[in-house]
mmCIF file of C-alpha atoms in Angstrom:
data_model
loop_
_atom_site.group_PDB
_atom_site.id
_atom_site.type_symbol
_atom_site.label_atom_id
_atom_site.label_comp_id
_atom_site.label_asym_id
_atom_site.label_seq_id
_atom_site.Cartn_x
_atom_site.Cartn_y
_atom_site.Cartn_z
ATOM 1 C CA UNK A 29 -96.171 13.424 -257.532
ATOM 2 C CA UNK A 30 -94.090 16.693 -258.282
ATOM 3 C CA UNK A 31 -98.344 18.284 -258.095
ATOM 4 C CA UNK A 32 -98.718 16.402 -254.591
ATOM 5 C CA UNK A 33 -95.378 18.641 -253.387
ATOM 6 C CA UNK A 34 -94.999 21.641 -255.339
ATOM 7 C CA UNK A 35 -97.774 24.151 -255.919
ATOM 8 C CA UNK A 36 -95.457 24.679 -258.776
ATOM 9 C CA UNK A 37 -93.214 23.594 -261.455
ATOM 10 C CA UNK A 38 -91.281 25.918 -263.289
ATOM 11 C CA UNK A 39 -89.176 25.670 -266.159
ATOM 12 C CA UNK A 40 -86.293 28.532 -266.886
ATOM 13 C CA UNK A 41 -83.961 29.017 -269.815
ATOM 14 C CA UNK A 42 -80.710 29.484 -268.376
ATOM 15 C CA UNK A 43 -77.585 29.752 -269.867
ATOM 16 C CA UNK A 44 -77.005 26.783 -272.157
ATOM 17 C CA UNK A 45 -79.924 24.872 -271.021
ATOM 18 C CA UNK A 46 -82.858 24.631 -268.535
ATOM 19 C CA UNK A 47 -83.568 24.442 -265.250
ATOM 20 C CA UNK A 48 -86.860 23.072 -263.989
ATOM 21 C CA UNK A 49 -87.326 23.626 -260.374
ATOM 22 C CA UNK A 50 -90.545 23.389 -257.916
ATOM 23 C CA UNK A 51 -92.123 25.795 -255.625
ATOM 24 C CA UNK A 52 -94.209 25.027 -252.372
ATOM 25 C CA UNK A 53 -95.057 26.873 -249.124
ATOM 26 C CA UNK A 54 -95.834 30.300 -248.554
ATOM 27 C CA UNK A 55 -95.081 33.128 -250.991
ATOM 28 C CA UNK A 56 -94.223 35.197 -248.061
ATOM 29 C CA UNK A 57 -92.315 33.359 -245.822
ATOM 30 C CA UNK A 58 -88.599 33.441 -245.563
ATOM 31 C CA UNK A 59 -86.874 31.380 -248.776
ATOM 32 C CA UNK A 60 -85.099 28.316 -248.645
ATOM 33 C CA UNK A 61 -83.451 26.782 -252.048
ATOM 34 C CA UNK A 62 -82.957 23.153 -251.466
ATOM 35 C CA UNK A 63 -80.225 21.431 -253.696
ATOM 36 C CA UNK A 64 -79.504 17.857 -253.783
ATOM 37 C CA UNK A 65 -76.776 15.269 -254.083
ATOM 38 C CA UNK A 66 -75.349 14.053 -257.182
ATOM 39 C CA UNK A 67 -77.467 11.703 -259.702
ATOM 40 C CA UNK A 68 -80.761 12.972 -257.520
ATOM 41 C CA UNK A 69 -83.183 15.080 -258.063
ATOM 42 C CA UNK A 70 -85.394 17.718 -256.050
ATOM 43 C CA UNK A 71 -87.840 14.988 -254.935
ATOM 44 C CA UNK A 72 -84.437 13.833 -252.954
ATOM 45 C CA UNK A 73 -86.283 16.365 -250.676
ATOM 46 C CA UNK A 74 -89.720 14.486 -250.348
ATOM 47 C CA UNK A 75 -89.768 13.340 -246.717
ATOM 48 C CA UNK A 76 -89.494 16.873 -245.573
ATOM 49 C CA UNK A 77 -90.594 18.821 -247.920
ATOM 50 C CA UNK A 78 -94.198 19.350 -246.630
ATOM 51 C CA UNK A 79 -92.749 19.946 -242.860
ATOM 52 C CA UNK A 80 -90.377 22.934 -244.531
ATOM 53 C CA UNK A 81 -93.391 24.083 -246.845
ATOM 54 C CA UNK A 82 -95.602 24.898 -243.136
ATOM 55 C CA UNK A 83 -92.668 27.784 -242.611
ATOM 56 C CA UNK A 84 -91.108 28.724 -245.712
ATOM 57 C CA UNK A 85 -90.995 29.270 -249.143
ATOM 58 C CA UNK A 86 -89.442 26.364 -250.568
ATOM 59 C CA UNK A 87 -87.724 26.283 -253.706
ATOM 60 C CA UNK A 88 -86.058 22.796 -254.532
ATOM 61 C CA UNK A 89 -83.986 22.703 -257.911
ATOM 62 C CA UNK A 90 -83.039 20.335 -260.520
ATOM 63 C CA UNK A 91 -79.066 20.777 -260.548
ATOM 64 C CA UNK A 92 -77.758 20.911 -264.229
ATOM 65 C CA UNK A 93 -78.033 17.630 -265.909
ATOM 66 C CA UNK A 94 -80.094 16.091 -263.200
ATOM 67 C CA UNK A 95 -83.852 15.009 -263.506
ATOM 68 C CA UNK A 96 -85.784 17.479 -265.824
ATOM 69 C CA UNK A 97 -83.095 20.307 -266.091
ATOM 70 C CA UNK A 98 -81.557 19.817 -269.176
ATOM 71 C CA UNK A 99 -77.162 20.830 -269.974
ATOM 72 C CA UNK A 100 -76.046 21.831 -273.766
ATOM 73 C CA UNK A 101 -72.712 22.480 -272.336
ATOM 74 C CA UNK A 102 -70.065 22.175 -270.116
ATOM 75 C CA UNK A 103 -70.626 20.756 -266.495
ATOM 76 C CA UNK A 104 -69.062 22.276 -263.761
ATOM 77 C CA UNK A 105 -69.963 24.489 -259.973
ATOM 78 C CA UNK A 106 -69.493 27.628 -261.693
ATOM 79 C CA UNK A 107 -72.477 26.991 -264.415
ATOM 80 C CA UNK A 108 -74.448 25.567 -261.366
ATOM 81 C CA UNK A 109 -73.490 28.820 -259.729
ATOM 82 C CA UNK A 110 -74.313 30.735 -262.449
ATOM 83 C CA UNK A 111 -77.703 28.837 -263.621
ATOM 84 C CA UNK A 112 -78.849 29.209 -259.667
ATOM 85 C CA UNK A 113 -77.986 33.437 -259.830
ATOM 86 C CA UNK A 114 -80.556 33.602 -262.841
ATOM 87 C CA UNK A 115 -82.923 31.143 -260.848
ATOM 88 C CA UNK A 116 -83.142 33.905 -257.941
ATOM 89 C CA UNK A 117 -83.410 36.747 -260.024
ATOM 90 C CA UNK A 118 -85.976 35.258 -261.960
ATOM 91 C CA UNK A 119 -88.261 34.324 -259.090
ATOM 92 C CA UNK A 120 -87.293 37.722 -257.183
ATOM 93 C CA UNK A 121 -84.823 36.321 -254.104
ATOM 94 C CA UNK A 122 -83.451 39.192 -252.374
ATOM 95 C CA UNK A 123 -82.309 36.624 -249.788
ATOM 96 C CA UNK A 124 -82.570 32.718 -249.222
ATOM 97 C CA UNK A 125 -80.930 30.007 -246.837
ATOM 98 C CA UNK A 126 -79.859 27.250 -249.330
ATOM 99 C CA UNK A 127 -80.001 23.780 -247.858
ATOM 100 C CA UNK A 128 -77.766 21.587 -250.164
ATOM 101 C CA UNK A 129 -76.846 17.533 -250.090
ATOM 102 C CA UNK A 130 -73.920 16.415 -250.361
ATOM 103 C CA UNK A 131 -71.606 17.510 -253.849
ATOM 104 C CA UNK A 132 -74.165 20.214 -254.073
ATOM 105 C CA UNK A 133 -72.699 21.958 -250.865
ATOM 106 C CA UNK A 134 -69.815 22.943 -252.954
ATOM 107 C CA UNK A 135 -71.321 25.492 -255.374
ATOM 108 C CA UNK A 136 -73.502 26.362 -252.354
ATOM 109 C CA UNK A 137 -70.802 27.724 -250.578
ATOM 110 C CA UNK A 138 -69.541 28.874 -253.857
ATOM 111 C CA UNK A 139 -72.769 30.843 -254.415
ATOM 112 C CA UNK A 140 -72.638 32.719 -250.895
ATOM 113 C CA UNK A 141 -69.327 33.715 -251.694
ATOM 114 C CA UNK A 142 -70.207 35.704 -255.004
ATOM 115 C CA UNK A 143 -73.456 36.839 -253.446
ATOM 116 C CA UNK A 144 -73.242 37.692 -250.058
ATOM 117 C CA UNK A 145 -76.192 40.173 -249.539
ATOM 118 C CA UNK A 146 -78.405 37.708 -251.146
ATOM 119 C CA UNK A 147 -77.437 33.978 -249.177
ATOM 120 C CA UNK A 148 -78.405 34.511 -245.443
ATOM 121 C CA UNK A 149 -77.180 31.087 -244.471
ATOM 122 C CA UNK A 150 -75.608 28.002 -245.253
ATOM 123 C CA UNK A 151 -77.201 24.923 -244.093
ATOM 124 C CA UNK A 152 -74.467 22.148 -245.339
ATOM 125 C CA UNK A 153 -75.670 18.300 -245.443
ATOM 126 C CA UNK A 154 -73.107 16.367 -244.981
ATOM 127 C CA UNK A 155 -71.113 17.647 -247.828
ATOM 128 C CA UNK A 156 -68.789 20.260 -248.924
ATOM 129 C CA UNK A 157 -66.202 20.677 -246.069
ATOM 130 C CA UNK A 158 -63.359 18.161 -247.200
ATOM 131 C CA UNK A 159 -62.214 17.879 -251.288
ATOM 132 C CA UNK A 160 -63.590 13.965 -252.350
ATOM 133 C CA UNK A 161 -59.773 13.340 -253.927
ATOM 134 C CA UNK A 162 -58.808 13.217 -250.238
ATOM 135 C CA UNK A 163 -61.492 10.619 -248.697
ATOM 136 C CA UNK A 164 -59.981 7.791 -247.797
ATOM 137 C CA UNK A 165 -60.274 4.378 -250.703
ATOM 138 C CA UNK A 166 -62.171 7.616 -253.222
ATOM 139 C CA UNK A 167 -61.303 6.233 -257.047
ATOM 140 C CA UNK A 168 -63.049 9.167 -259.252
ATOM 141 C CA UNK A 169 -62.848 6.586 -262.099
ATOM 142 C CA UNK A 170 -64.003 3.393 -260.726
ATOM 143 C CA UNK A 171 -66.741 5.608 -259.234
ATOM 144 C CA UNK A 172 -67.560 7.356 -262.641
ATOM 145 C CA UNK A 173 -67.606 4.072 -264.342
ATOM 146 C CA UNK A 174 -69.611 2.407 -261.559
ATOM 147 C CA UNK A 175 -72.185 5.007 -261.760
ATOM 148 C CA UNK A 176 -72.047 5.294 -265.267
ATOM 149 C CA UNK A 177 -72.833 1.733 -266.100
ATOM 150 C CA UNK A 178 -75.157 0.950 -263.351
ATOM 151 C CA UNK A 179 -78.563 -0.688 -264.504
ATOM 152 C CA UNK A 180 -81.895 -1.372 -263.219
ATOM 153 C CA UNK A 181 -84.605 -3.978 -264.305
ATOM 154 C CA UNK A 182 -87.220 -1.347 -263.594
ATOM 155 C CA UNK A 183 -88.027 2.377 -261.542
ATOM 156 C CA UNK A 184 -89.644 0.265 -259.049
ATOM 157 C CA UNK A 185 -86.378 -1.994 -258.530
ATOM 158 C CA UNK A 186 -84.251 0.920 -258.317
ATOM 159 C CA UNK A 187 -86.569 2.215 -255.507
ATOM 160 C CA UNK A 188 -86.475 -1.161 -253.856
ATOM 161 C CA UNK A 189 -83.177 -0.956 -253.638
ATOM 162 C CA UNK A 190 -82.646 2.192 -252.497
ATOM 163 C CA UNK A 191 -85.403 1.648 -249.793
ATOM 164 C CA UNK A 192 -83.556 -1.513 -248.677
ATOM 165 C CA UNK A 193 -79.761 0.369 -248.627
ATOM 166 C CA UNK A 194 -81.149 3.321 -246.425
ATOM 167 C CA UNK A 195 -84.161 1.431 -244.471
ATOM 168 C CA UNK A 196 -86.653 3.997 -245.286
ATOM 169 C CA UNK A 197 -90.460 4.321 -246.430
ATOM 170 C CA UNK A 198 -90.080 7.354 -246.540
ATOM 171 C CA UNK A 199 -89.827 8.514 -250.082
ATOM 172 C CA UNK A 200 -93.094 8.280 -252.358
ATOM 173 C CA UNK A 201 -94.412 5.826 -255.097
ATOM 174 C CA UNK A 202 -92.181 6.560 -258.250
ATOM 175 C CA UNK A 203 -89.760 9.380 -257.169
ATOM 176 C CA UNK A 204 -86.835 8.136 -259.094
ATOM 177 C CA UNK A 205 -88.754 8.196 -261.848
ATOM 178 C CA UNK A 206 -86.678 11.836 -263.381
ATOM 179 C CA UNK A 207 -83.339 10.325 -261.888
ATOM 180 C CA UNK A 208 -83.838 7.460 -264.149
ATOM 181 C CA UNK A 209 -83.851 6.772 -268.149
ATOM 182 C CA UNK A 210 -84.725 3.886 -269.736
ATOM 183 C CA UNK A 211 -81.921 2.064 -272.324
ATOM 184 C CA UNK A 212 -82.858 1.182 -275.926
ATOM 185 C CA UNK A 213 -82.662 -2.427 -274.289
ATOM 186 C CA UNK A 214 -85.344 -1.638 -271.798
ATOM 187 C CA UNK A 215 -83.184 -1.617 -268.249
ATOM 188 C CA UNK A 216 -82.821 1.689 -266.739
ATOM 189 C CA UNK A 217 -79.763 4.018 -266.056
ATOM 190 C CA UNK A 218 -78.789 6.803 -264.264
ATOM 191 C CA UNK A 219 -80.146 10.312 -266.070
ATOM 192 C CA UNK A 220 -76.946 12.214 -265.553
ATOM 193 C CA UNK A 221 -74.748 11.140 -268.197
ATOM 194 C CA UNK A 222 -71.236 10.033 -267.991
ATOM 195 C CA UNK A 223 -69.067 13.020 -268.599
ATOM 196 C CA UNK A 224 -71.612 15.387 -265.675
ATOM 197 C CA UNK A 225 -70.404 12.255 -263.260
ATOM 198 C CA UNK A 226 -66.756 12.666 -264.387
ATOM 199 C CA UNK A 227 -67.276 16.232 -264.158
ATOM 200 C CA UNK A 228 -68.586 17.277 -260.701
ATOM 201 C CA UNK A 229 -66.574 14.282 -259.188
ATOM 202 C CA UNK A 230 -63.563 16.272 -260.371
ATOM 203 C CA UNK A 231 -64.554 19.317 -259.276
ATOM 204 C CA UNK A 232 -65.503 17.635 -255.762
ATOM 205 C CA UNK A 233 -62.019 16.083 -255.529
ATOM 206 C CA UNK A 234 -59.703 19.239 -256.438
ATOM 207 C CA UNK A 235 -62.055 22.556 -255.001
ATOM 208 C CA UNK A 236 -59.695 24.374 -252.906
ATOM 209 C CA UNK A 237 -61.137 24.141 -249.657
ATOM 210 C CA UNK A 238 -58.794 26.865 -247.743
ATOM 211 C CA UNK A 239 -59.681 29.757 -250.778
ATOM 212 C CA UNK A 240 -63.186 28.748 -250.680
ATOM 213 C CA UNK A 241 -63.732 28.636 -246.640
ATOM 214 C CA UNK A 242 -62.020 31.668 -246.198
ATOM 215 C CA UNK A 243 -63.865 33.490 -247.952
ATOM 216 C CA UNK A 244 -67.614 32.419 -246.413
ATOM 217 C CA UNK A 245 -69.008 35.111 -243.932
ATOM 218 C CA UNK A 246 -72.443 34.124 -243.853
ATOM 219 C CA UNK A 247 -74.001 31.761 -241.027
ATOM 220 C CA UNK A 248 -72.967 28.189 -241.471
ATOM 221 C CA UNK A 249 -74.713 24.655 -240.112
ATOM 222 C CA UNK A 250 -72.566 21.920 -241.186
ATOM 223 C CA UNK A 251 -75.377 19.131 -240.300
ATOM 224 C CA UNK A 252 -73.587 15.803 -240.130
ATOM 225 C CA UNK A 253 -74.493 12.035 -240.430
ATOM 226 C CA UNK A 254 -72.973 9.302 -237.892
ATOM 227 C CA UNK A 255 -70.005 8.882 -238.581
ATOM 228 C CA UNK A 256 -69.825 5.833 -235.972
ATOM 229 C CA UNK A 257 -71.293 4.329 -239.371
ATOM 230 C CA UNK A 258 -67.770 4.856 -241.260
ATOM 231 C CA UNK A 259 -64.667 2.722 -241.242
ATOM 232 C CA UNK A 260 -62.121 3.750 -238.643
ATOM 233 C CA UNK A 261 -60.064 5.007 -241.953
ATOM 234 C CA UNK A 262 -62.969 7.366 -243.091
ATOM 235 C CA UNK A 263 -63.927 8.627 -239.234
ATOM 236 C CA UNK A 264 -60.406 9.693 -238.776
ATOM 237 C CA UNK A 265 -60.598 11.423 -242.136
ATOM 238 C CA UNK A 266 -63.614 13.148 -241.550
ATOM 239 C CA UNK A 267 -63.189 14.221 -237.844
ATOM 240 C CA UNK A 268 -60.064 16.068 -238.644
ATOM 241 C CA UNK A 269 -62.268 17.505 -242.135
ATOM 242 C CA UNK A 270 -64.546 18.693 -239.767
ATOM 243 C CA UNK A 271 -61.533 20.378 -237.317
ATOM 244 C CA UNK A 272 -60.263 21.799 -240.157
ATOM 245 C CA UNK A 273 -63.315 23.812 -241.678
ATOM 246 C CA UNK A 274 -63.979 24.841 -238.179
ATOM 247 C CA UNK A 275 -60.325 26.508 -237.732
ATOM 248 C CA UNK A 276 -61.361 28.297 -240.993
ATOM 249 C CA UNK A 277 -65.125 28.857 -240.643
ATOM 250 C CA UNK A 278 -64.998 30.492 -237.160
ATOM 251 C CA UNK A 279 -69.057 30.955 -237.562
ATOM 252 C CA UNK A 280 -69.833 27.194 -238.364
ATOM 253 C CA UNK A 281 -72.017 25.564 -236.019
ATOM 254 C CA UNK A 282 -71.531 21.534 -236.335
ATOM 255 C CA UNK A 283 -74.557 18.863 -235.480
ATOM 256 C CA UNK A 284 -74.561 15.411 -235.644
ATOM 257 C CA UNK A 285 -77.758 13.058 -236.078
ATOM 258 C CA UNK A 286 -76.833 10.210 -234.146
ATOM 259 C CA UNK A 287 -77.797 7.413 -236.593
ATOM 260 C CA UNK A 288 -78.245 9.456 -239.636
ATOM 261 C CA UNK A 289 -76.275 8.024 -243.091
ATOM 262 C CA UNK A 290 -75.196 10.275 -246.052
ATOM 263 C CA UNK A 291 -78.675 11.358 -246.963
ATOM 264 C CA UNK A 292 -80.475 12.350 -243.538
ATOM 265 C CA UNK A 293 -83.343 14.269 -245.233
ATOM 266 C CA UNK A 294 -84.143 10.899 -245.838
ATOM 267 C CA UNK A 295 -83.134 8.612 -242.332
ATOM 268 C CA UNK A 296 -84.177 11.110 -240.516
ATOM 269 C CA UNK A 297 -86.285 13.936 -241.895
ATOM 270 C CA UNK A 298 -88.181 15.218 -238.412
ATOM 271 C CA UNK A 299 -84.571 15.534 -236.701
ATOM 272 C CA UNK A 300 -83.336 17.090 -240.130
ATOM 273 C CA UNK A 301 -86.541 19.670 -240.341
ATOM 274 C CA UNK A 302 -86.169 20.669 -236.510
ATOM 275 C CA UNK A 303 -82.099 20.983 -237.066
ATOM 276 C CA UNK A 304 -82.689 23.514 -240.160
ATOM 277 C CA UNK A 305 -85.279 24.979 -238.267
ATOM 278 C CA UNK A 306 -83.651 26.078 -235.150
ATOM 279 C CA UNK A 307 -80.768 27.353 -237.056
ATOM 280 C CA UNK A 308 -82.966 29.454 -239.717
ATOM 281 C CA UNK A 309 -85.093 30.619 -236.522
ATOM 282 C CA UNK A 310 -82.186 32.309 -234.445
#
């Protein structure tokens, strides 16, 4: 499947581990690096992958400790940070838009910060503007240990249910497949192991949202799902999030999909595609 979406698959030593990430599109074309949410991995980017591939080049990562990209130390933004500095270099960046899901959009934003001539844009999905410790009913532990402990029968059940949760065909025959390990009692886990969960969650819940904002000067799109979806709790919550990074980030421009949950790439890929489009395009 990764052959049916990347004309590549690399594999790079980085700093206390590797990093496999894929390549598609054309060589080129201006770069985007595509980073996904937490326990996913780069085929998280599936359903429009081929649409981004007809513009750019596309480079989607494996974020440390997730699918085939492999941690011997610590987990944290800063190593992601770091890991993703020697990913450009290595494939010669001299400039990218990074798309990134979710937890991800923290070390994004993170990234931009420490290289400013290199990051052209920010295109943020529905993630990184509001610290996790804040969301309304967020338990890190419960979370950690729900995540942690979760088991499936089979690859094909845990695509079943994902299909089912966000109503989508959308993603391909055995995708989870790298986000998935099977148990010396045959059910299958989560990849990501318990102390990267406790780890990033952490570092989601305390990042200091004023020092980081106020420091981005690159192009932002903060692209949004419904959040007519939410509890009345959470919408308040993340209406005044959104207020908030816009006081900050004067050069933020905010869409919503009207429909779209947490992962849009997947409800709705075309109307995430055209979104990242006409922001890259201007």
């Amino acid at each position: 499947m990764n052959e049916a979406l990347f004309s590549q698959v690399n594999r790079l030593k980085v700093e206390v581990g590797t990093l496999e990430y894929g390549v598609a599109g054309k060589p080129d074309a201006p770069a985007l690096l595509l980073l996904h949410g937490i326990r996913n991995t780069k085929l998280l980017f599936a359903p429009i992958l081929p649409a981004l591939a007809e513009r750019y080049r596309v480079i989607a990562v494996d974020v440390r400790g997730h699918g085939n990209s492999v941690s011997h130390g610590s987990f944290s933004f800063e190593q992601i940070v770091t890991d993703l500095i020697q990913l450009m270099d290595a494939e010669q960046l001299e400039q990218v838009t990074i798309v990134a899901a979710s937890f991800s959009a923290v070390p994004a934003q993170m990234l931009a910060i420490r290289e400013p001539r290199r990051v052209a844009s920010l295109v943020l999905l529905d993630g990184g503007y509001y610290s996790l410790g804040e969301v309304p009913g967020f338990n890190r532990e419960k979370v950690v240990e729900r995540l942690a402990t979760t088991r499936f029968t089979s690859v094909e059940e845990a695509e079943r249910q994902f299909a089912e949760r966000y109503g989508t065909r959308a993603m391909p025959e055995g995708w989870m497949r790298d986000e998935l390990l099977k148990r010396e009692e045959g059910s299958y886990g989560y990849r990501l192991p318990r102390e990267a969960f406790s780890a990033y969650f952490q570092e989601y819940s305390v990042h200091s949202q004023p020092e980081l904002f106020q420091q981005l000067t690159c192009p932002v799109l903060l692209l949004l799902a419904d959040d007519s979806l939410l509890s009345k709790e959470e919408q308040h919550f993340h209406r005044q999030a959104v207020s908030h990074y816009q006081r900050i980030v004067k050069q933020a421009k905010v869409k919503m999909i009207p429909e779209a949950q947490h992962l849009l790439m997947v409800t709705h890929p075309q109307e995430t595609v055209n979104e990242v489009h006409d922001f890259v395009s201007k």
